[in-house]
XYZ file of C-alpha atoms in Angstrom:
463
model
C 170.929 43.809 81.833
C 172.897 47.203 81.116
C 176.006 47.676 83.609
C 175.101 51.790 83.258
C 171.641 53.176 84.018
C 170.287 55.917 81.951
C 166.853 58.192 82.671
C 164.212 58.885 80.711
C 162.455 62.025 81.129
C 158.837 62.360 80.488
C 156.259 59.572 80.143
C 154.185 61.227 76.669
C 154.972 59.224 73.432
C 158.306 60.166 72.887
C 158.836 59.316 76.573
C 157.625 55.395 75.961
C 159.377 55.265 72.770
C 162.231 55.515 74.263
C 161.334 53.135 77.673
C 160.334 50.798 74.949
C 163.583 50.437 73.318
C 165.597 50.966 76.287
C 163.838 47.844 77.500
C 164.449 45.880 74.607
C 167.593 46.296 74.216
C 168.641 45.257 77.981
C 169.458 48.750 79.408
C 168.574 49.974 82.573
C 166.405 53.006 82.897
C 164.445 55.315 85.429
C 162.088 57.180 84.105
C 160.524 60.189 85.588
C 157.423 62.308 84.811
C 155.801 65.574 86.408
C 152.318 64.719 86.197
C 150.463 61.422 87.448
C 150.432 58.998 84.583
C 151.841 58.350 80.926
C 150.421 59.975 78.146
C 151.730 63.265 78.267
C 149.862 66.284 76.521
C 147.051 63.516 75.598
C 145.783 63.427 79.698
C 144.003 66.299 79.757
C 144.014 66.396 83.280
C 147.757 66.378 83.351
C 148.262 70.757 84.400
C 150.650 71.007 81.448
C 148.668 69.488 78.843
C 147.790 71.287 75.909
C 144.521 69.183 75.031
C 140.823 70.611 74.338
C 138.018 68.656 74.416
C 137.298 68.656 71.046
C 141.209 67.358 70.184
C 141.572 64.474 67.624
C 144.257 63.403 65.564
C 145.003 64.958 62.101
C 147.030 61.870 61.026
C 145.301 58.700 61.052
C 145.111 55.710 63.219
C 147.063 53.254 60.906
C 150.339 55.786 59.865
C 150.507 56.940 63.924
C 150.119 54.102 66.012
C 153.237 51.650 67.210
C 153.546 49.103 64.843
C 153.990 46.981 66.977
C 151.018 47.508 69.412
C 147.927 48.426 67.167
C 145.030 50.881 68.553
C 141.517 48.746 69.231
C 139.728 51.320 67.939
C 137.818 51.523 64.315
C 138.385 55.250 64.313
C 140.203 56.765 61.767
C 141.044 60.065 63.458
C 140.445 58.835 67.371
C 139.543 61.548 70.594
C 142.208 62.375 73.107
C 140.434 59.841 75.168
C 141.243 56.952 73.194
C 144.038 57.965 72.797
C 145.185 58.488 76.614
C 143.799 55.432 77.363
C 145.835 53.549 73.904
C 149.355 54.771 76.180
C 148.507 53.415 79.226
C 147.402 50.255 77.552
C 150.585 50.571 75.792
C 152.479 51.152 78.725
C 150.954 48.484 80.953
C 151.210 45.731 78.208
C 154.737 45.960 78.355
C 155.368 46.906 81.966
C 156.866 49.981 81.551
C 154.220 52.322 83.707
C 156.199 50.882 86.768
C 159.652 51.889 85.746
C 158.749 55.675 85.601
C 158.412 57.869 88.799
C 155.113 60.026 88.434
C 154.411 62.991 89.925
C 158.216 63.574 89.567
C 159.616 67.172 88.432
C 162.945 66.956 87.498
C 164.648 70.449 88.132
C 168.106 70.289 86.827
C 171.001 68.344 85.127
C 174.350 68.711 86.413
C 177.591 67.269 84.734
C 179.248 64.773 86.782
C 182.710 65.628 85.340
C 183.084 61.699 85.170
C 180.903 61.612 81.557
C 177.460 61.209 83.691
C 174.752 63.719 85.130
C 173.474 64.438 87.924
C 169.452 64.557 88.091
C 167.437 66.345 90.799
C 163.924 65.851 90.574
C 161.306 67.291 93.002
C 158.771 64.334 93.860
C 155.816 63.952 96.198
C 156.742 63.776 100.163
C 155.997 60.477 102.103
C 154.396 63.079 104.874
C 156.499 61.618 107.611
C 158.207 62.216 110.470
C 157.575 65.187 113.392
C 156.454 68.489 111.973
C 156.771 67.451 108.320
C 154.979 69.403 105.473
C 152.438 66.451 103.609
C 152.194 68.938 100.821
C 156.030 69.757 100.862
C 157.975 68.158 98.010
C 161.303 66.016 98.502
C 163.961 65.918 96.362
C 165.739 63.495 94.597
C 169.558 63.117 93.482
C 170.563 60.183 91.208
C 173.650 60.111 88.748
C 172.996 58.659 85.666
C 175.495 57.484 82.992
C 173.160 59.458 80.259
C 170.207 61.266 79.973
C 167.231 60.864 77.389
C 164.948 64.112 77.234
C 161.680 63.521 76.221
C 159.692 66.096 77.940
C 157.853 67.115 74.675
C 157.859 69.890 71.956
C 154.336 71.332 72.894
C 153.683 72.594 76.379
C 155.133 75.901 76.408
C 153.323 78.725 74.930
C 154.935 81.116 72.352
C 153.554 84.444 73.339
C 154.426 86.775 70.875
C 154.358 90.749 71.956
C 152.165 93.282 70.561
C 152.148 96.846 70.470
C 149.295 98.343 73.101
C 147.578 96.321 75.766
C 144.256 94.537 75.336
C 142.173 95.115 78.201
C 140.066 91.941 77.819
C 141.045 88.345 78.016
C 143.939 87.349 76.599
C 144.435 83.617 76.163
C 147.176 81.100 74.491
C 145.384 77.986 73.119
C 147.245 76.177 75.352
C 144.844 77.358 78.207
C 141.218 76.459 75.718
C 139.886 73.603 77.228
C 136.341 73.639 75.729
C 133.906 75.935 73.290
C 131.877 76.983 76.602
C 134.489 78.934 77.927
C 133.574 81.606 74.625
C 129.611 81.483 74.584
C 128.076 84.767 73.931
C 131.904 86.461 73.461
C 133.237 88.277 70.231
C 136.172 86.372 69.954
C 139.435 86.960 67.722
C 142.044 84.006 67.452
C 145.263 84.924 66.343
C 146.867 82.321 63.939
C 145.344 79.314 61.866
C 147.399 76.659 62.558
C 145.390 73.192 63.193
C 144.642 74.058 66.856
C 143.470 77.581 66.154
C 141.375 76.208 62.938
C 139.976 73.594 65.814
C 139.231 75.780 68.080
C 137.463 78.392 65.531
C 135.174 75.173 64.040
C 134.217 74.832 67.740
C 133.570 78.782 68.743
C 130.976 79.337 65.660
C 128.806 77.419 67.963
C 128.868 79.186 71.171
C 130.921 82.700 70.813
C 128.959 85.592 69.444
C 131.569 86.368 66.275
C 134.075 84.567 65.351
C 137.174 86.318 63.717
C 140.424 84.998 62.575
C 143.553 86.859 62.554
C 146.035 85.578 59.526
C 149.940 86.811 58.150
C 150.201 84.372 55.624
C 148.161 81.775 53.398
C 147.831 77.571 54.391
C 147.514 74.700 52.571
C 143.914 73.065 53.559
C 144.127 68.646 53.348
C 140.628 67.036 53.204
C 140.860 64.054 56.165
C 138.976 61.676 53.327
C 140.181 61.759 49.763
C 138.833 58.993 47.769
C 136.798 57.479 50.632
C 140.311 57.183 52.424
C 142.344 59.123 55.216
C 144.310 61.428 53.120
C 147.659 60.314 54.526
C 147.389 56.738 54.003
C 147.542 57.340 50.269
C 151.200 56.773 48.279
C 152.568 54.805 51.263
C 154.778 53.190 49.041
C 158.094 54.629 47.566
C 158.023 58.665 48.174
C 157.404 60.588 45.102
C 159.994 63.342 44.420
C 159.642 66.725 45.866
C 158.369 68.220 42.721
C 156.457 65.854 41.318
C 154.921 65.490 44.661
C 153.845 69.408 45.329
C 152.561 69.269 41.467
C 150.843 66.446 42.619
C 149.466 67.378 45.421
C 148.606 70.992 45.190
C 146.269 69.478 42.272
C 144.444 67.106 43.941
C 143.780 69.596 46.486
C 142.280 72.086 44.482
C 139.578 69.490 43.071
C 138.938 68.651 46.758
C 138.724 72.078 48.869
C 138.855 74.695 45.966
C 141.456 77.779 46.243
C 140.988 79.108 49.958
C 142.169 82.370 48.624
C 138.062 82.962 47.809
C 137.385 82.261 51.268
C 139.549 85.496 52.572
C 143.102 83.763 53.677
C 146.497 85.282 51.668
C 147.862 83.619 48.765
C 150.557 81.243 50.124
C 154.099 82.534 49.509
C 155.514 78.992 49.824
C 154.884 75.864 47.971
C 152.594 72.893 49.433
C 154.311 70.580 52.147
C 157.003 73.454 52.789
C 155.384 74.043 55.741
C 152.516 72.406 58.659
C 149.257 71.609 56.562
C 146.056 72.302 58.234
C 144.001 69.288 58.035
C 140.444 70.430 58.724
C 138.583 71.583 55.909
C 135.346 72.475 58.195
C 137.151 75.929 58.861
C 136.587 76.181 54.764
C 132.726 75.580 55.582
C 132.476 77.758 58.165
C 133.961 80.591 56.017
C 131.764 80.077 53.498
C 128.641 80.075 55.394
C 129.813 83.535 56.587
C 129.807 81.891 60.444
C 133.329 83.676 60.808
C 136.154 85.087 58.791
C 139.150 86.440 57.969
C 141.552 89.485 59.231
C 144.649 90.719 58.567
C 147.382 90.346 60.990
C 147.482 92.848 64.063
C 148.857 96.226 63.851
C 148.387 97.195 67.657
C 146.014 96.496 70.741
C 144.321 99.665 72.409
C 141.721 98.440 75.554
C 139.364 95.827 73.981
C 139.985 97.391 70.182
C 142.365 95.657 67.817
C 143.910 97.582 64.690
C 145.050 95.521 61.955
C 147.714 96.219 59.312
C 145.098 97.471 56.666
C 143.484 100.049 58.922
C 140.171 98.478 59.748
C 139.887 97.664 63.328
C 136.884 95.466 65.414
C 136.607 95.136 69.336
C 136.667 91.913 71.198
C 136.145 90.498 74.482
C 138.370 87.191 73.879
C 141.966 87.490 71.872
C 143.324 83.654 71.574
C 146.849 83.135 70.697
C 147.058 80.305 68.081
C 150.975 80.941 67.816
C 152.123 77.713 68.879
C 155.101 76.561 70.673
C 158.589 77.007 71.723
C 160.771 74.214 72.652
C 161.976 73.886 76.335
C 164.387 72.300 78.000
C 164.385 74.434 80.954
C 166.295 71.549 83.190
C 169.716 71.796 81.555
C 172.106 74.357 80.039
C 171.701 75.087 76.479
C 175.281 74.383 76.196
C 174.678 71.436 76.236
C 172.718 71.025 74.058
C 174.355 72.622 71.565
C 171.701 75.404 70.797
C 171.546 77.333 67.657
C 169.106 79.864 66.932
C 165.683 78.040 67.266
C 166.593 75.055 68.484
C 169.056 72.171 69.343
C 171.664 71.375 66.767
C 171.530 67.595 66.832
C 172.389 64.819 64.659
C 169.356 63.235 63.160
C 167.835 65.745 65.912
C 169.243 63.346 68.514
C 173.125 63.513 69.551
C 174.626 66.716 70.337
C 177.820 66.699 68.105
C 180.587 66.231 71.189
C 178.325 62.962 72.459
C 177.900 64.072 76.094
C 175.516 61.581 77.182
C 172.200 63.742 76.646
C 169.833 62.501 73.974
C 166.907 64.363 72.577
C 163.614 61.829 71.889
C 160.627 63.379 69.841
C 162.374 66.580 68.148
C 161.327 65.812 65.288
C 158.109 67.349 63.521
C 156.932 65.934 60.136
C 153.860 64.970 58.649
C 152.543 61.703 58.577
C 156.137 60.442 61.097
C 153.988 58.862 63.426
C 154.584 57.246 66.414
C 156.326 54.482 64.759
C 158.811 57.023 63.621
C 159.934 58.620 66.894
C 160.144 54.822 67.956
C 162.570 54.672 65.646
C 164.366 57.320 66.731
C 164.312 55.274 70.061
C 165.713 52.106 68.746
C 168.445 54.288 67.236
C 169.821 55.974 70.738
C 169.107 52.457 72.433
C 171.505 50.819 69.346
C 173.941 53.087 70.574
C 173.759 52.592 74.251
C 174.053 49.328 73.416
C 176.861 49.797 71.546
C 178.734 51.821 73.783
C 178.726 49.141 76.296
C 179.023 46.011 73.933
C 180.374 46.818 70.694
C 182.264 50.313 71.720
C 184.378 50.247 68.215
C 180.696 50.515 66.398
C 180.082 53.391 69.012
C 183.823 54.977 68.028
C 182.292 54.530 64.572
C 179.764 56.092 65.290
C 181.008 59.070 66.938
C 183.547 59.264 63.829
C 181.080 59.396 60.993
C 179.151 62.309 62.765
C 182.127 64.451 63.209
C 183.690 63.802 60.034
C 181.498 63.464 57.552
C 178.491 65.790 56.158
C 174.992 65.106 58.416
C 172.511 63.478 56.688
C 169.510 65.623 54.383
C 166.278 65.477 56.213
C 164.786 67.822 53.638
C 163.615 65.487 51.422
C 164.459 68.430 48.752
C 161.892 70.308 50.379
C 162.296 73.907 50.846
C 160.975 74.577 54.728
C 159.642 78.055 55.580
C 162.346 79.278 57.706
C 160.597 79.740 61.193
C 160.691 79.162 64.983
C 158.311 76.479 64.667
C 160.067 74.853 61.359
C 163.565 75.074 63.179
C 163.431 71.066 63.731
C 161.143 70.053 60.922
C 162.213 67.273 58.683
C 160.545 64.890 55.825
C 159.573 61.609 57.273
C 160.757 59.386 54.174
C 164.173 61.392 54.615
C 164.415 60.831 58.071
C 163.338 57.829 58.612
C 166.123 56.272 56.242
C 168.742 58.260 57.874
C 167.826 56.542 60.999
C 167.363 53.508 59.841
C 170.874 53.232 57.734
C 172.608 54.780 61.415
C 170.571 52.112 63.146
C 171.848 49.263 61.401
C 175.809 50.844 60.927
C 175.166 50.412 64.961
C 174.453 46.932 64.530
C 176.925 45.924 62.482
C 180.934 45.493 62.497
C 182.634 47.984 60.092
C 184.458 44.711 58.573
C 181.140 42.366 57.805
C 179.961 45.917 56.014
C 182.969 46.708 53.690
C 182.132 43.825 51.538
C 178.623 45.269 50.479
C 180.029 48.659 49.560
C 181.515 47.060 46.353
C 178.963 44.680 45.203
C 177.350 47.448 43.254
C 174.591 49.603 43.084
C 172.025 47.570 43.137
C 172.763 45.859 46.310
C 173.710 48.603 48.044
C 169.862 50.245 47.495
C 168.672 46.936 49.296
C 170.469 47.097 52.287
C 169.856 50.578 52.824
């Protein structure tokens, strides 16, 4: 085993990802998560989870799950519950549930001024000893040589403000949990992002009216095309940006129509340029007139919401589909090297000065999968390794990133600049970068020189 000990913080997938290849690879680990088994935002019992009963996936079974751990179930799109129960399987096939500390908040990362950290984590009291508080929490203080965050992109709420106050209930999606919580209630939801188109699909059955309140126009993806889930098709060599979009934004209007007719904006971006919505119900719904479209909010004034256009409608329920911000509220954003949005990491992983924090599952693409932030695991765990083994590869390493122009995760895709964009990439692009940085990790600089000149051809195979 390692002669360093990292931690891992969080237990969702990004979490076990990067257990997994930590584990592989021979380096020691601790792992740590606030709530009381893996799985992250997928136990919805965890407090922080984002889940609603009615959650499945919008990427299928075959292009999410570990490749090397297959799901047991026939479903295409599977329920939170098969999934929660797929990452402790996961996790308990490969003993890895017993290397993290559950029910374990960590609170802060300190520098060591030695090149490690300090972690303090607030864990559940053993309740002993003369007067001691059962309830109270202890606190832990370990130093670790580096420090993988994986404590997720989607548990805390983006709350935009609004002119006026709305004197009814005001709820994030984060805090739906099921469609009985809006029988008999005019509801409005801000936003049509998946969760918001979800959550709408699941209100025309209980809520009185169901309005939705839009800015801009989406892209709608059918889960089937061709008897098939959409994303499994042209899984083999990526098509070019352009021909892709022309493509694509075809096939979808056979499939779903222009969604223009149905009340939303025109888009003012081109197809894949930003999130598509995969649910196509919200289409249906529309058309049977069970809800529909509004423009975006001008001001709030008691239970009455103006829009932009004039019109106004009251409600007794205003849910924020408006997504999430990303939060690492445990260390300095020094540190991390924030700009703007978000993080500016290499491959969305190494903050440029290598300062022994590494960011797991910062990455938002469609159709990345599981397998995909795994590889982003088997990348930091390459250098780890590296760093303790093969340090020249590690100087390497370190070299390349500072000296040379960081990779294109584009894909020559032109992403809609927003908070929720800010770490987007294109899986294809991405997962070659990693890949090609994965094996420069595993390989001496002088065994690769000789495959730099043996022409183009070659060179496409071993990247």
């Amino acid at each position: 085993m390692s002669d360093h000990r990292y931690a891992v913080i969080g237990a969702g997938p990004s979490g076990l990802a990067a257990a997994r290849a930590l584990q592989k690879a021979g380096i020691d680990f601790d792992g740590y998560e606030a709530s009381r088994g893996v799985g992250g935002l997928w136990d919805i019992e965890n407090p922080r989870s984002t889940m609603y009963e009615s959650a499945h996936l919008i990427s299928s079974r075959t292009t999410t799950e570990f490749a090397e751990f297959p799901m047991r179930t026939k479903a295409d799109y599977p329920s939170h519950r098969e999934l929660i129960s797929y990452f402790r399987d996961f996790a308990d096939h490969f003993g890895l549930t017993e290397r993290f500390r559950f029910g374990s908040k960590v609170t802060s990362l300190d520098p060591t001024g030695d090149g490690g950290w300090m972690l303090r984590a607030e864990t559940p009291s053993a309740g002993t000893g003369t007067g001691s508080d059962p309830d109270a929490p202890s606190l832990v203080e370990k130093r670790y040589d580096g420090v993988i965050l994986a404590n997720g992109t989607l548990a805390e709420p983006n709350v935009p403000a609004f002119r006026g106050e709305f004197t009814g209930e005001l709820l994030h999606t984060s805090a739906y949990k099921s469609a009985t919580q809006l029988t008999g209630r005019r509801v409005l939801i801000i936003g049509a992002g998946n969760s918001g188109c979800d959550i709408a699909v699941d209100a025309v059955h209980h809520a009185a009216s169901v309005d939705m309140s839009v800015r801009r126009g989406y892209y709608f993806v059918p889960r089937y095309l061709f008897g098939k889930p959409s994303d499994t098709l042209n899984q083999g060599k990526p098509l070019p940006a352009r021909i892709k979009q022309f493509v694509d934004t075809r096939v979808l209007r056979a499939f779903t129509g222009d969604p223009v007719r149905f009340g939303f904006p025109k888009p003012d971006y081109k197809i894949s340029e930003s999130h598509p919505i995969v649910n196509t119900l919200i289409l249906n719904h529309l058309g049977q007139g069970d809800l529909r479209i509004v423009p975006d909010i001008d001001r709030f004034d008691g239970r009455t919401v103006h829009f932009r256009d004039g019109s106004s409608a009251e409600y007794d329920t205003v849910l924020l589909a408006t997504g999430y911000k990303l939060d690492y509220p445990f260390v300095d954003r020094a540190a991390l090297a924030w700009s703007g949005m978000a993080p500016r990491l290499f491959l969305n992983t190494f903050t440029p000065t290598f300062n022994g924090l590494y960011v797991m599952g910062m990455i938002e693409a469609s159709g990345i999968g599981w397998q995909g932030r795994y590889e982003q695991a088997e990348l930091i765990a390459s250098y780890l390794a590296a760093l303790e083994r093969h340090p020249d590869r590690a100087a390497a390493f370190r070299a390349r990133v500072g000296g040379q122009p960081w990779p294109d995760l584009t894909g020559g895709y032109n992403y809609l600049g927003l908070e929720r964009m800010s770490y987007y990439v294109n899986k294809d692009a991405y997962r070659s970068a990693v890949r090609t940085a994965t094996q420069a990790l595993k390989t001496d600089a002088a065994t690769r020189a000789p495959r730099r000149v043996r022409g183009a051809a070659r060179k496409r195979v071993t990247a």
